[in-house]
Short mmCIF file of C-alpha atoms in Angstrom, two decimals:
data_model
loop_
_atom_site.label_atom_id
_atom_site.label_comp_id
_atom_site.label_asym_id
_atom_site.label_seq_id
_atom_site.Cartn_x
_atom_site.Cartn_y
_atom_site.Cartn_z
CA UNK A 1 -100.35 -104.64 168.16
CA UNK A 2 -96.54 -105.52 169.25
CA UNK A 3 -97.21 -109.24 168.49
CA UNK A 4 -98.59 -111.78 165.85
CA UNK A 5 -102.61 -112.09 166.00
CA UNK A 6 -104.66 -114.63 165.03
CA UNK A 7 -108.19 -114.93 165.26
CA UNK A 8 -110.52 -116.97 166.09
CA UNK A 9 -108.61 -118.59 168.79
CA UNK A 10 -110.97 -121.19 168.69
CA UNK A 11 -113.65 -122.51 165.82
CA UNK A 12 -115.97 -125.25 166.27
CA UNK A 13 -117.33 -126.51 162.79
CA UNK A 14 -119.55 -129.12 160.77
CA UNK A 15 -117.65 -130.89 158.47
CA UNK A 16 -118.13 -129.51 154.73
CA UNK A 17 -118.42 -126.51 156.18
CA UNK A 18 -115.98 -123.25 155.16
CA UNK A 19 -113.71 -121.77 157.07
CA UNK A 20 -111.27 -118.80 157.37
CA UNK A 21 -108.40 -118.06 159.80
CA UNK A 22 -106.91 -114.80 159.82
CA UNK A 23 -103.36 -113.77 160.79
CA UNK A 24 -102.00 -110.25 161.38
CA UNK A 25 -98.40 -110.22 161.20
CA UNK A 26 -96.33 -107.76 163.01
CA UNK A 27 -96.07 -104.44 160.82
CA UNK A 28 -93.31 -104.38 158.63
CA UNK A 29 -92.38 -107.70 158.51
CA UNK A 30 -92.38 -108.61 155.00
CA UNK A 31 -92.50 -112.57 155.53
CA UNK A 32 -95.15 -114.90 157.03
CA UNK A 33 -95.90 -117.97 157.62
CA UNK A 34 -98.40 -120.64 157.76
CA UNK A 35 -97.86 -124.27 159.75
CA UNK A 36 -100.62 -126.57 161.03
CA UNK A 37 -99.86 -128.31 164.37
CA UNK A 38 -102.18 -131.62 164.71
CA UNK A 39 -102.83 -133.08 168.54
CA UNK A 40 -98.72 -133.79 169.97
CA UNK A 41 -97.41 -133.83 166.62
CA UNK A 42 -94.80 -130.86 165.86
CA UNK A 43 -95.13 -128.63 163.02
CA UNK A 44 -95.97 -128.73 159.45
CA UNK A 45 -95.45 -126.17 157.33
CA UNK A 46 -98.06 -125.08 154.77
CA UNK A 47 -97.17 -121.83 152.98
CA UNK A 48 -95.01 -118.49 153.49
CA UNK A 49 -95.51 -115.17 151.55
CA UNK A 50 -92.88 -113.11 150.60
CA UNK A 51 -94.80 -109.32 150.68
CA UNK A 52 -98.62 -110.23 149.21
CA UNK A 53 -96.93 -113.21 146.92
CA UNK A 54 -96.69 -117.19 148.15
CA UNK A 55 -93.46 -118.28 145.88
CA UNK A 56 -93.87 -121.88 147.84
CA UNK A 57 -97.33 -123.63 147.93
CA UNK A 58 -96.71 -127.28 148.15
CA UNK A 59 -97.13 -127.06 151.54
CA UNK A 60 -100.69 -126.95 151.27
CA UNK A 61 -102.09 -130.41 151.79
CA UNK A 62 -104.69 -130.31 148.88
CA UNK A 63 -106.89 -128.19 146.68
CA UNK A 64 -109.44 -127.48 149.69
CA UNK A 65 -106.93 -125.29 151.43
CA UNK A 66 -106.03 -121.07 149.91
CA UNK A 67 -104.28 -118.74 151.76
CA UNK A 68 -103.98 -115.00 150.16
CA UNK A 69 -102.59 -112.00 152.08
CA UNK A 70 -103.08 -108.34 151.05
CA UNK A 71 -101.16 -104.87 151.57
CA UNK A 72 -98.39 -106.84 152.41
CA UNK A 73 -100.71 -107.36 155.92
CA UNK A 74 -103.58 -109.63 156.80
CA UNK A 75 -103.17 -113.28 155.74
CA UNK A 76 -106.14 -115.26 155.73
CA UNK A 77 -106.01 -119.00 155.22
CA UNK A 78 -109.06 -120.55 153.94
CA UNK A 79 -110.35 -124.18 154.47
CA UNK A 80 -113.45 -125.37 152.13
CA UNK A 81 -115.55 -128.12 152.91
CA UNK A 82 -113.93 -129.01 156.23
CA UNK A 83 -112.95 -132.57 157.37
CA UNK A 84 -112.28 -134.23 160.13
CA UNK A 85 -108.23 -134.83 159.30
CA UNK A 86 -108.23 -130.86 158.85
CA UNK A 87 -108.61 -130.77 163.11
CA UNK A 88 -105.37 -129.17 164.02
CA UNK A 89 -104.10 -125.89 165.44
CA UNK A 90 -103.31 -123.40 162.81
CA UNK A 91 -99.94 -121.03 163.48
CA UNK A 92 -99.36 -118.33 161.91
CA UNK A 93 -95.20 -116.36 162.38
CA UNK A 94 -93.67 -113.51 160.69
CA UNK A 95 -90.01 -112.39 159.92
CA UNK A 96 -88.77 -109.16 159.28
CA UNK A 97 -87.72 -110.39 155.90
CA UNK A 98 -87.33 -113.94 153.92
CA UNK A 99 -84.52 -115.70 154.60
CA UNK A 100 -81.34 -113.92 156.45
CA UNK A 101 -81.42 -114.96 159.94
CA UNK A 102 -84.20 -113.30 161.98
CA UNK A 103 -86.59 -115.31 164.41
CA UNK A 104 -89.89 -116.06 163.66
CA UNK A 105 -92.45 -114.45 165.49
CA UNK A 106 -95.51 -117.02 166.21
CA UNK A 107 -99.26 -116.37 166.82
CA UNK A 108 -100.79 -118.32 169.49
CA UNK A 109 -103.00 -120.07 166.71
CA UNK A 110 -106.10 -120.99 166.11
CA UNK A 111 -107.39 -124.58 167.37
CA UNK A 112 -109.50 -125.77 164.45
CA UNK A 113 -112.32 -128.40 165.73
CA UNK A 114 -113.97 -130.31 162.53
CA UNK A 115 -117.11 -132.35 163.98
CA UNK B 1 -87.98 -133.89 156.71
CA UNK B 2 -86.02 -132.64 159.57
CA UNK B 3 -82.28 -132.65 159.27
CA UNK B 4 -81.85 -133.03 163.02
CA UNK B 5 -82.63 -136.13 165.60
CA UNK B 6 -83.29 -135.03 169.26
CA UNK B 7 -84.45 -136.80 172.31
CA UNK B 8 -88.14 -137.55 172.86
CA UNK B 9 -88.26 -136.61 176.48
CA UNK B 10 -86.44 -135.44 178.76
CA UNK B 11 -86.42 -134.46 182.74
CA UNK B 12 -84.60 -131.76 184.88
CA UNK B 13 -84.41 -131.11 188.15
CA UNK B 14 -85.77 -127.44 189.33
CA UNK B 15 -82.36 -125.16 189.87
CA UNK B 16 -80.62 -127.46 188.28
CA UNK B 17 -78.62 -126.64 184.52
CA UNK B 18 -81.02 -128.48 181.83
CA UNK B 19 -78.64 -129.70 178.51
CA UNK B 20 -80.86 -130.49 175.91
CA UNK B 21 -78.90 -131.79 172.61
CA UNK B 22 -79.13 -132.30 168.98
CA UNK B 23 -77.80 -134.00 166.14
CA UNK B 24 -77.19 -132.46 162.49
CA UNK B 25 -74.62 -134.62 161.49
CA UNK B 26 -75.21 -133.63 157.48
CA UNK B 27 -75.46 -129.42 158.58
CA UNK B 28 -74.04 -127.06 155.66
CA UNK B 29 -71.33 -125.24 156.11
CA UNK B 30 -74.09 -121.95 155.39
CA UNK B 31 -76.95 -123.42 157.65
CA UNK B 32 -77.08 -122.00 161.13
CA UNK B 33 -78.48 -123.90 164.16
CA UNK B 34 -81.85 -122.22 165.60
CA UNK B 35 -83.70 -123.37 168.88
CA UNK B 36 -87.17 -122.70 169.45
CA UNK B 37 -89.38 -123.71 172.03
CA UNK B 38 -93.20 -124.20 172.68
CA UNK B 39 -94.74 -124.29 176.03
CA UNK B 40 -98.37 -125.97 176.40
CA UNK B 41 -101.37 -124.28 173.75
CA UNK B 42 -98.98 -121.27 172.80
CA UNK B 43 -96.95 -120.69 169.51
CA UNK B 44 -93.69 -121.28 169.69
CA UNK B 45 -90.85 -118.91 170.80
CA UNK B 46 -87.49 -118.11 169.72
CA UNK B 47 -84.89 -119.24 172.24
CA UNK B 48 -81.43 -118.44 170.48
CA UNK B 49 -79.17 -119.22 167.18
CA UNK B 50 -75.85 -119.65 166.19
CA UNK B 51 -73.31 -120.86 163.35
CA UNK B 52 -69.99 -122.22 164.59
CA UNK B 53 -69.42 -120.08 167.86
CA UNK B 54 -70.73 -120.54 170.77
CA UNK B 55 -73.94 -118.21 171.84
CA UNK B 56 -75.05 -117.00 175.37
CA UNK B 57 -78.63 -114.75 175.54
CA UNK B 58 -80.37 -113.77 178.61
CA UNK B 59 -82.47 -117.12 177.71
CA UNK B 60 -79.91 -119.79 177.40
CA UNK B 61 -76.64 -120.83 175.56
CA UNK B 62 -75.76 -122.36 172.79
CA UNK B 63 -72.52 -125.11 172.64
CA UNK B 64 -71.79 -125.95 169.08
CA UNK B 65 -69.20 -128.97 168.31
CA UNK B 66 -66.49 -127.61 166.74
CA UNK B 67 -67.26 -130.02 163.76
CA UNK B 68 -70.70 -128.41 164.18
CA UNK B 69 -72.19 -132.38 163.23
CA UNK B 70 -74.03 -131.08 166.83
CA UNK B 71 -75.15 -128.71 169.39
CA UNK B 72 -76.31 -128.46 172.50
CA UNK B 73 -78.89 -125.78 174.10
CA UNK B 74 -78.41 -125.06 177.81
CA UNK B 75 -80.64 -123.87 180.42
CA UNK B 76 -78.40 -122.80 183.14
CA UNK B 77 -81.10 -122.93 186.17
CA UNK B 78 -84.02 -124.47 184.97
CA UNK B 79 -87.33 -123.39 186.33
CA UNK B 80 -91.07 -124.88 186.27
CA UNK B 81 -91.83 -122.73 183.43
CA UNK B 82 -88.90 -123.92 181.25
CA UNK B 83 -91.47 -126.78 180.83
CA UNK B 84 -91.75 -126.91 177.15
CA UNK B 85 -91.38 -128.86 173.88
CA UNK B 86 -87.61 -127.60 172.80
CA UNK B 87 -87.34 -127.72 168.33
CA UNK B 88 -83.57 -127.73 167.07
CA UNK B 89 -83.81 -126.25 163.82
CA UNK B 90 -80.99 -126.01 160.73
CA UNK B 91 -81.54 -123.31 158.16
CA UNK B 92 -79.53 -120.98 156.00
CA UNK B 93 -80.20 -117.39 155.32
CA UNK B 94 -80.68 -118.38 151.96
CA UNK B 95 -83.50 -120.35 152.34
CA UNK B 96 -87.44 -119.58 154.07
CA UNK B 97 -88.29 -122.87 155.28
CA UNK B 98 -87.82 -123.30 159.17
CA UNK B 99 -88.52 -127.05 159.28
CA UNK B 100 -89.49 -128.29 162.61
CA UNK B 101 -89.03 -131.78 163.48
CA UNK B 102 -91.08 -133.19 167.06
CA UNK B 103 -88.81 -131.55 169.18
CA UNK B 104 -87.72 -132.82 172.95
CA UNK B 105 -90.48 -132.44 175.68
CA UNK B 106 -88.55 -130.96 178.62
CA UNK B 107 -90.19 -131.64 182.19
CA UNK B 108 -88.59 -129.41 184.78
CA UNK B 109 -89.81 -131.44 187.81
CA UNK B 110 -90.13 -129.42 191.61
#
């Protein structure tokens, strides 16, 4: 597609549950990009991969949360045993490269519900 | 850890030019100034960037002090949908991290 896609848009789940959010970046752009957005807050980033690598974890708020992406493509970020706190839109962006001074390109996320 | 301080809130008048500034008083002389915005339940969209001259894009422009310790975005005729929560972001190319602070909410009022 011409734009960033996430999916699901929207996921209702028990906590303790798994879950997995997927991002397709625009093709070719070597970076993306992982921020979670919680209810009128602004943006926190979690993790960025440079090609299928993620040089820059620390983002990740704890052990629970993976993200992986493959053929320098798909990203999918993975949540296990689901809390409450972990309610949040997920955004996903990609850049034509790391660094340098290209825009982001965002997703329109996925809203994360942890009953 | 943002390096910038904006406005909470701020209101515009429909037609009228919306300023919308921000303060990076401890910018690099290698970080450029980037401006984002994110209208209600969507991701958030590029608006327009600059180093030390001033910028104009069919979106908006962008005013940059000459000591560059600020900026200021401009929306020449602001419109209903210009409604948004504007992010003032400083970066380098050298680095990945876009960190976004909580923005200004913009309300473009009829």
């Amino acid at each position: 597609g011409a734009g960033v896609s996430q999916s699901p848009s929207n996921k209702v789940t028990e906590k303790g549950k798994d879950v997995e959010l997927r991002c397709d970046p625009i093709s070719g752009h070597t970076a993306l990009y992982w921020y979670r957005q919680r209810l009128g807050q602004g943006l926190e980033f979690l993790i960025y991969f440079q090609g299928n690598s993620a040089p820059d974890k620390s983002g990740l708020p704890s052990d629970r949360f993976s993200a992986e992406r493959t053929g320098e493509s798909v990203s999918t970020l993975t949540i296990q045993r689901t809390q409450q706190e972990d309610s949040a839109v997920y955004l996903c962006a990609s850049s034509l490269e790391v660094g340098g001074t290209g825009e982001l390109f965002f997703g329109e996320g996925s809203r994360l519900t942890v009953l | 850890d943002a390096k910038t301080t904006q406005p909470t809130s701020m209101d515009c008048a429909e037609g009228r030019a919306a300023n919308l500034p921000c303060n990076h008083s401890t910018i690099s002389g290698n970080e450029y100034v980037y401006w984002y915005r994110q209208i209600h339940s969507q991701g958030p969209q590029y608006i327009i960037h600059g180093l030390k001259n001033n910028e104009t894009n069919e979106m908006a422009s962008l005013i940059i002090t000459e000591d560059r310790k600020s900026s200021t975005l401009i929306l020449p005729h602001a419109t209903l949908r210009d409604t948004a929560v504007y992010y003032c972001i400083v970066k380098s190319s050298g680095t990945y991290k876009y960190i976004f602070g909580t923005g200004t909410r913009l309300k473009v009022l009829a």
